[in-house]
Coordinates of C-alpha atoms in Angstrom, one line a residue:
X1 CA -74.1 -1.0 3.7
X2 CA -70.4 -0.7 4.4
X3 CA -68.9 2.6 5.6
X4 CA -66.0 4.4 4.1
X5 CA -62.8 3.9 6.0
X6 CA -61.4 7.0 7.8
X7 CA -58.6 8.9 6.0
X8 CA -56.0 7.8 8.5
X9 CA -56.9 4.2 8.0
X10 CA -56.7 4.7 4.2
X11 CA -53.2 6.0 4.6
X12 CA -52.3 3.2 6.8
X13 CA -53.6 0.5 4.3
X14 CA -51.9 2.2 1.4
X15 CA -48.5 2.4 3.4
X16 CA -48.7 -1.2 4.7
X17 CA -46.9 -3.3 2.1
X18 CA -46.5 -7.1 2.3
X19 CA -43.4 -9.3 2.2
X20 CA -43.3 -11.3 -1.0
X21 CA -41.7 -14.3 0.7
X22 CA -44.0 -14.6 3.8
X23 CA -47.0 -12.6 2.6
X24 CA -46.9 -10.7 6.0
X25 CA -47.1 -6.9 6.6
X26 CA -43.7 -5.1 6.4
X27 CA -43.7 -3.5 9.8
X28 CA -40.0 -3.6 10.7
X29 CA -36.9 -2.0 9.3
X30 CA -33.2 -3.4 9.2
X31 CA -30.9 -0.5 9.7
X32 CA -27.9 -2.3 8.6
X33 CA -29.4 -3.4 5.2
X34 CA -31.7 -0.5 4.9
X35 CA -34.7 -2.7 4.0
X36 CA -38.2 -3.3 5.4
X37 CA -39.0 -6.7 6.9
X38 CA -41.9 -8.8 8.2
X39 CA -41.8 -10.5 11.5
X40 CA -40.5 -13.7 10.0
X41 CA -37.8 -12.2 7.9
X42 CA -36.3 -10.8 11.1
X43 CA -35.9 -14.4 12.3
X44 CA -33.6 -15.3 9.3
X45 CA -29.9 -15.7 10.2
X46 CA -28.9 -12.8 7.9
X47 CA -30.7 -10.3 10.2
X48 CA -30.0 -11.8 13.6
X49 CA -27.2 -9.6 14.5
X50 CA -28.6 -6.5 12.8
X51 CA -30.3 -3.5 14.2
X52 CA -34.0 -3.9 13.8
X53 CA -36.5 -1.1 14.3
X54 CA -40.2 -0.4 13.9
X55 CA -40.9 1.3 10.6
X56 CA -42.4 4.4 12.4
X57 CA -39.6 4.5 14.9
X58 CA -37.0 4.2 12.0
X59 CA -38.7 6.9 10.0
X60 CA -38.8 9.4 12.9
X61 CA -35.1 8.6 13.6
X62 CA -34.1 9.4 10.0
X63 CA -36.5 12.2 9.8
X64 CA -34.7 13.9 12.7
X65 CA -31.4 13.2 11.2
X66 CA -32.5 14.8 7.9
X67 CA -33.9 17.9 9.6
X68 CA -30.6 18.4 11.6
X69 CA -28.7 18.0 8.4
X70 CA -30.9 20.6 6.8
X71 CA -30.3 23.1 9.6
X72 CA -26.5 22.9 9.0
X73 CA -26.9 22.9 5.3
X74 CA -29.1 26.0 5.3
X75 CA -26.5 27.8 7.6
X76 CA -23.9 27.0 5.0
X77 CA -26.2 28.1 2.3
X78 CA -26.4 31.6 3.9
X79 CA -22.7 31.6 4.4
X80 CA -22.2 30.7 0.7
X81 CA -24.5 33.4 -0.4
X82 CA -22.6 35.9 1.7
X83 CA -19.3 34.6 0.5
X84 CA -20.4 35.0 -3.2
X85 CA -21.7 38.4 -2.6
X86 CA -18.4 39.4 -0.9
X87 CA -16.2 38.0 -3.6
X88 CA -18.3 39.9 -6.3
X89 CA -18.1 43.1 -4.2
X90 CA -14.3 42.6 -3.8
X91 CA -13.9 42.2 -7.5
X92 CA -15.6 45.7 -8.0
X93 CA -13.6 47.0 -5.0
X94 CA -10.0 45.9 -6.2
X95 CA -10.8 47.4 -9.7
X96 CA -11.6 50.7 -8.0
X97 CA -8.6 50.4 -5.7
X98 CA -6.3 49.6 -8.6
X99 CA -7.4 52.9 -10.4
X100 CA -7.1 54.7 -7.2
X101 CA -3.5 53.7 -6.6
X102 CA -2.6 54.3 -10.1
X103 CA -3.9 58.0 -9.7
X104 CA -1.9 58.2 -6.5
X105 CA 1.2 57.1 -8.3
X106 CA 0.7 59.6 -11.1
X107 CA -0.1 62.4 -8.7
X108 CA 3.0 61.6 -6.5
X109 CA 5.4 61.7 -9.5
X110 CA 3.8 64.9 -10.8
X111 CA 4.4 66.4 -7.4
X112 CA 8.0 65.1 -7.4
X113 CA 8.6 66.7 -10.8
X114 CA 7.3 70.0 -9.5
X115 CA 9.5 69.8 -6.5
X116 CA 12.6 68.8 -8.5
X117 CA 12.2 71.3 -11.2
X118 CA 11.9 74.0 -8.5
X119 CA 15.3 72.9 -7.3
X120 CA 17.1 73.1 -10.6
X121 CA 18.9 76.4 -10.6
X122 CA 21.7 77.7 -12.7
X123 CA 24.5 77.3 -10.3
X124 CA 23.6 73.6 -9.9
X125 CA 24.3 73.0 -13.5
X126 CA 28.1 73.5 -12.9
X127 CA 28.4 75.9 -16.0
X128 CA 31.0 78.6 -16.1
X129 CA 29.9 82.2 -15.8
X130 CA 30.9 83.0 -19.4
X131 CA 28.5 80.4 -21.0
X132 CA 26.2 81.9 -23.5
X133 CA 22.6 82.3 -22.3
X134 CA 21.4 79.9 -25.1
X135 CA 23.7 77.1 -23.8
X136 CA 22.5 77.7 -20.2
X137 CA 18.8 77.5 -21.3
X138 CA 19.5 74.4 -23.3
X139 CA 21.2 72.7 -20.4
X140 CA 18.4 73.6 -18.2
X141 CA 15.8 72.2 -20.5
X142 CA 17.9 68.9 -21.0
X143 CA 18.1 68.5 -17.2
X144 CA 14.5 69.0 -16.9
X145 CA 13.7 66.4 -19.8
X146 CA 16.1 64.0 -18.0
X147 CA 14.3 64.4 -14.7
X148 CA 10.8 64.0 -16.6
X149 CA 12.0 60.9 -18.4
X150 CA 13.3 59.2 -15.1
X151 CA 10.1 60.1 -13.2
X152 CA 7.8 58.9 -16.0
X153 CA 9.8 55.7 -16.2
X154 CA 9.4 55.0 -12.5
X155 CA 5.7 56.0 -12.7
X156 CA 5.0 53.6 -15.6
X157 CA 7.0 50.8 -13.9
X158 CA 4.9 51.0 -10.8
X159 CA 1.7 51.3 -12.7
X160 CA 2.6 48.1 -14.5
X161 CA 3.3 46.4 -11.1
X162 CA -0.1 47.5 -9.9
X163 CA -1.8 46.2 -13.1
X164 CA -0.1 42.8 -12.8
X165 CA -0.9 42.5 -9.2
X166 CA -4.5 43.6 -9.9
X167 CA -5.0 41.0 -12.6
X168 CA -3.7 38.3 -10.3
X169 CA -6.1 39.3 -7.7
X170 CA -8.9 39.4 -10.0
X171 CA -8.1 35.9 -11.3
X172 CA -8.1 34.6 -7.7
X173 CA -11.5 36.2 -7.0
X174 CA -13.0 34.9 -10.2
X175 CA -11.8 31.4 -9.4
X176 CA -13.3 31.9 -5.8
X177 CA -16.5 33.2 -7.2
X178 CA -16.8 30.0 -9.5
X179 CA -16.2 27.7 -6.5
X180 CA -18.7 29.6 -4.3
X181 CA -21.4 29.5 -7.0
X182 CA -21.0 25.8 -7.7
X183 CA -21.1 25.1 -3.9
X184 CA -24.1 27.3 -3.6
X185 CA -25.9 25.4 -6.4
X186 CA -25.0 22.0 -4.8
X187 CA -26.3 23.2 -1.4
X188 CA -29.7 24.4 -3.0
X189 CA -30.1 21.2 -4.8
X190 CA -29.4 19.0 -1.9
X191 CA -31.6 21.1 0.5
X192 CA -34.5 20.8 -1.9
X193 CA -34.1 16.9 -2.0
X194 CA -33.9 16.7 1.8
X195 CA -37.0 18.9 2.4
X196 CA -38.9 16.8 -0.1
X197 CA -37.7 13.6 1.6
X198 CA -38.7 14.9 5.1
X199 CA -42.3 15.4 3.8
X200 CA -42.7 11.7 2.6
X201 CA -44.5 9.0 4.4
X202 CA -42.6 6.6 6.7
X203 CA -42.0 3.8 4.2
X204 CA -41.1 6.3 1.3
X205 CA -38.8 8.2 3.7
X206 CA -36.8 5.2 4.6
X207 CA -36.1 4.4 0.9
X208 CA -32.7 5.8 0.3
X209 CA -32.6 7.9 3.5
X210 CA -29.2 6.8 4.4
X211 CA -28.0 7.5 0.9
X212 CA -29.4 10.9 1.1
X213 CA -27.5 11.6 4.3
X214 CA -24.4 10.2 2.9
X215 CA -24.6 12.4 -0.2
X216 CA -24.8 15.5 1.9
X217 CA -21.7 14.6 4.0
X218 CA -19.3 16.0 1.5
X219 CA -21.2 19.4 1.7
X220 CA -21.1 19.4 5.4
X221 CA -17.3 19.0 5.3
X222 CA -16.8 21.8 2.9
X223 CA -16.3 25.4 4.1
X224 CA -15.2 27.6 1.1
X225 CA -12.9 30.4 2.1
X226 CA -12.5 33.9 0.5
X227 CA -9.7 34.2 -1.9
X228 CA -6.4 35.3 -0.4
X229 CA -5.3 38.3 -2.4
X230 CA -2.4 40.7 -2.1
X231 CA -2.9 44.2 -0.8
X232 CA -2.1 46.5 -3.7
X233 CA -0.4 48.9 -1.3
X234 CA 2.3 46.3 -0.6
X235 CA 3.9 47.2 -4.0
X236 CA 3.4 50.9 -3.5
X237 CA 7.0 51.4 -2.6
X238 CA 7.4 55.1 -3.2
X239 CA 10.3 56.5 -1.2
X240 CA 9.8 59.9 0.5
X241 CA 12.0 62.6 -1.0
X242 CA 14.1 65.1 0.9
X243 CA 12.6 67.7 -1.3
X244 CA 9.5 67.8 0.9
X245 CA 11.5 69.2 3.7
X246 CA 11.9 72.5 1.9
X247 CA 8.1 73.0 2.6
X248 CA 8.3 72.2 6.4
X249 CA 6.1 74.6 8.3
X250 CA 6.2 75.5 12.0
X251 CA 2.8 74.1 13.2
X252 CA 1.3 74.9 16.6
X253 CA -2.0 73.8 18.2
X254 CA -4.9 76.3 18.5
X255 CA -6.1 76.0 22.2
X256 CA -9.3 77.9 21.2
X257 CA -10.5 74.7 19.4
X258 CA -9.2 72.0 21.8
X259 CA -11.7 69.6 23.2
X260 CA -12.3 70.0 27.1
X261 CA -10.5 66.6 27.8
X262 CA -7.3 67.6 26.2
X263 CA -4.3 69.3 27.7
X264 CA -1.9 71.3 25.5
X265 CA 1.7 71.7 26.3
X266 CA 3.1 75.3 27.0
X267 CA 4.7 75.4 23.6
X268 CA 1.3 74.3 21.9
X269 CA 3.0 71.4 20.2
X270 CA 1.8 68.3 22.3
X271 CA -1.7 67.2 23.3
X272 CA -2.8 64.6 25.7
X273 CA -5.6 63.8 28.1
X274 CA -6.0 65.5 31.5
X275 CA -7.2 63.7 34.8
X276 CA -10.4 65.6 34.7
X277 CA -12.3 67.5 32.0
X278 CA -11.1 71.1 31.9
X279 CA -13.2 74.1 32.4
X280 CA -12.6 76.0 29.1
X281 CA -14.4 78.9 27.4
X282 CA -17.3 77.9 25.1
X283 CA -15.7 79.4 22.0
X284 CA -17.7 78.8 18.7
X285 CA -14.7 76.9 17.2
X286 CA -14.1 74.4 20.0
X287 CA -14.6 70.7 19.4
X288 CA -17.1 69.2 21.7
X289 CA -17.8 65.8 20.1
X290 CA -14.3 64.5 19.7
X291 CA -10.9 64.8 21.4
X292 CA -9.6 66.9 18.7
X293 CA -7.7 70.2 18.2
X294 CA -6.9 72.3 15.0
X295 CA -3.6 73.7 14.1
X296 CA -3.2 77.4 14.6
X297 CA -2.0 77.9 11.0
X298 CA -4.4 77.8 8.0
X299 CA -3.3 77.4 4.4
X300 CA -5.2 78.4 1.2
X301 CA -2.4 78.1 -1.4
X302 CA 1.0 76.7 -1.9
X303 CA 2.7 73.5 -0.6
X304 CA 3.1 72.6 3.1
X305 CA 4.7 69.8 5.1
X306 CA 4.7 68.9 8.8
X307 CA 5.5 66.0 10.9
X308 CA 3.7 64.5 13.9
X309 CA 5.1 62.1 16.5
X310 CA 2.4 59.4 17.0
X311 CA 4.5 56.7 18.9
X312 CA 3.0 57.6 22.3
X313 CA -0.6 57.2 21.1
X314 CA -2.7 53.9 20.8
X315 CA -5.5 55.4 18.8
X316 CA -5.0 58.7 16.8
X317 CA -6.1 60.6 13.8
X318 CA -4.4 63.4 11.8
X319 CA -4.8 65.2 8.6
X320 CA -6.4 68.4 7.3
X321 CA -9.7 70.0 7.9
X322 CA -11.5 72.2 5.4
X323 CA -12.3 75.3 7.5
X324 CA -14.9 76.7 5.1
X325 CA -17.2 73.5 5.7
X326 CA -17.5 74.5 9.4
X327 CA -20.7 76.4 9.7
X328 CA -20.4 79.4 12.0
X329 CA -16.8 78.3 12.6
X330 CA -18.0 75.1 14.3
X331 CA -16.3 71.9 13.4
X332 CA -19.1 69.5 11.8
X333 CA -19.4 65.8 13.0
X334 CA -20.1 64.6 9.5
X335 CA -16.5 64.2 8.6
X336 CA -17.0 65.4 5.0
X337 CA -14.7 68.3 5.7
X338 CA -11.7 66.2 6.7
X339 CA -9.1 64.0 5.1
X340 CA -7.5 61.8 7.7
X341 CA -5.0 59.0 8.4
X342 CA -5.9 56.9 11.4
X343 CA -3.9 54.5 13.7
X344 CA -5.1 52.0 16.2
X345 CA -3.0 49.6 18.4
X346 CA -4.5 46.5 20.0
X347 CA -1.9 44.7 22.0
X348 CA 0.9 44.2 19.6
X349 CA -1.3 44.6 16.4
X350 CA -1.5 47.8 14.4
X351 CA -4.3 48.8 12.0
X352 CA -4.3 51.9 9.8
X353 CA -7.0 53.6 8.0
X354 CA -7.6 56.6 5.7
X355 CA -10.9 58.5 5.5
X356 CA -13.0 59.5 3.5
X357 CA -14.3 56.9 2.6
X358 CA -13.0 54.7 5.4
X359 CA -10.3 52.3 3.9
X360 CA -7.6 50.1 5.5
X361 CA -4.0 50.6 4.4
X362 CA -1.4 48.0 4.5
X363 CA 1.1 48.8 7.2
X364 CA 2.3 45.9 9.3
X365 CA 4.5 47.7 11.9
X366 CA 4.0 50.5 14.2
X367 CA 4.6 54.0 12.9
X368 CA 6.4 56.5 15.2
X369 CA 6.3 59.5 13.1
X370 CA 3.9 60.6 10.2
X371 CA 4.6 63.3 7.6
X372 CA 1.7 65.3 6.1
X373 CA 2.2 67.0 2.8
X374 CA -0.5 69.5 1.6
X375 CA -0.6 71.0 -1.9
X376 CA -3.5 73.5 -1.9
X377 CA -3.0 74.4 -5.6
X378 CA -3.2 70.8 -6.9
X379 CA -5.7 69.5 -4.2
X380 CA -3.4 66.9 -2.8
X381 CA -3.0 65.6 0.7
X382 CA -0.2 62.9 1.2
X383 CA 0.8 60.9 4.3
X384 CA 4.3 59.5 4.7
X385 CA 5.9 57.0 7.1
X386 CA 8.8 59.3 8.2
X387 CA 10.6 56.2 9.9
X388 CA 10.5 54.1 6.7
X389 CA 10.7 57.2 4.4
X390 CA 7.9 55.9 2.4
X391 CA 4.4 57.0 1.0
X392 CA 1.4 55.7 3.0
X393 CA -1.5 57.2 1.1
X394 CA -2.4 60.1 -1.1
X395 CA -5.8 62.0 -1.6
X396 CA -5.7 63.5 -5.2
X397 CA -7.7 66.0 -7.0
X398 CA -9.4 67.5 -3.9
X399 CA -11.3 70.7 -4.1
X400 CA -10.9 73.1 -1.1
X401 CA -13.5 75.9 -0.8
X402 CA -11.0 78.0 1.1
X403 CA -8.4 77.8 3.8
X404 CA -7.6 74.5 5.4
X405 CA -6.0 73.6 8.9
X406 CA -4.2 70.7 10.3
X407 CA -6.2 68.6 12.6
X408 CA -5.1 66.2 15.3
X409 CA -7.3 63.7 17.4
X410 CA -7.0 61.1 20.2
X411 CA -9.5 58.5 21.1
X412 CA -11.3 59.5 24.3
X413 CA -10.6 56.5 26.7
X414 CA -13.1 54.6 28.6
X415 CA -12.3 54.2 32.4
X416 CA -8.7 55.0 33.3
X417 CA -7.4 58.0 31.6
X418 CA -5.0 57.2 28.9
X419 CA -1.3 58.4 28.5
X420 CA -1.9 58.8 24.9
X421 CA -0.2 61.9 23.3
X422 CA 0.6 63.4 19.9
X423 CA 3.4 65.9 19.3
X424 CA 3.9 68.2 16.3
X425 CA 7.6 68.1 15.5
X426 CA 9.8 71.1 15.1
X427 CA 11.0 71.6 11.5
X428 CA 14.3 70.2 10.9
X429 CA 16.5 68.9 8.1
X430 CA 16.8 65.1 8.0
X431 CA 20.0 63.4 6.9

């Protein structure tokens, strides 16, 4: 009674095909022609100069190539998934950013109308003293309407620019999303085919193995990039008005809140790092977690403006701090009580951010002086590039629970003490 062959032998028998011409087992593989051969086929002139391998050897060679290709394709798959998610996230973000900048434009021009109308006084109208009161009132109202119309026109023009640029950015992102999605689909399909191919027997794997690798080459060469979009802030060309200077305040630093690593000037206008940490009284309001100091002045109503020289600092923060958010008069580390502009210089590169939340703002050159405008009644904090006389960023519709104070910070250096310094400028009228 015959015994059943072992499973491994069954597989070998099933896999061992025979040459139709010579009726011998196909145990060899021609790499040039991608065909299986018997020992007699190899002796024919057409295969004499070809690369001939054993079937198992050839299968292992191609299986290794397929597996290496799979590793790269899977890396590209993860990168494609990340790119697709990022592009979809950016689509949401630029819609939010467009809306945020439009709100900034509206708030800025509303503020300008308030400032301009505050400047319209009767002598400025150039009317003779004997003019009837009704004529004076009418002229005053006409001038206000003129101001309002001009500012509304400028506001709407900039909002239209933001809408056009936002639409262009969205179209670019949608195109990028479609490309990333198609690339992702092609990767998933090819990976599935290669994984299936790697699991096949030696003879089955060698069929079309080279074709499978060839088909994946185009995917290996592709590296989709994120869409290049234009920063919306690049068209936010709102010039700073001299009217702000009417609200300049004489700001000084409060030594009772200064971090122990900071040294303040005698006039309490400049801050920098000392060579050693100072021994200072442990007052309740002193910063102990960041190299910060508050302004001595606090504001709970009205409009206020001050300027800070930042050209001597490589990493700095400035803005306002909501004093009522400081439990027991101690500054909190959460940052929810602050509205800041931040600058960082790495070599010759400058990066600027606003907070909260943390957002990058488009400024390509170093700033030497920053103007801070605070409107307590309207809940607005605006930052201006004094050198360029332009708006950097505005926080609008803020709610302050009470008094707010200016805040100034430097980045605590590692190793050698830095020569970084910030200086609060004396109020002065600019030309």
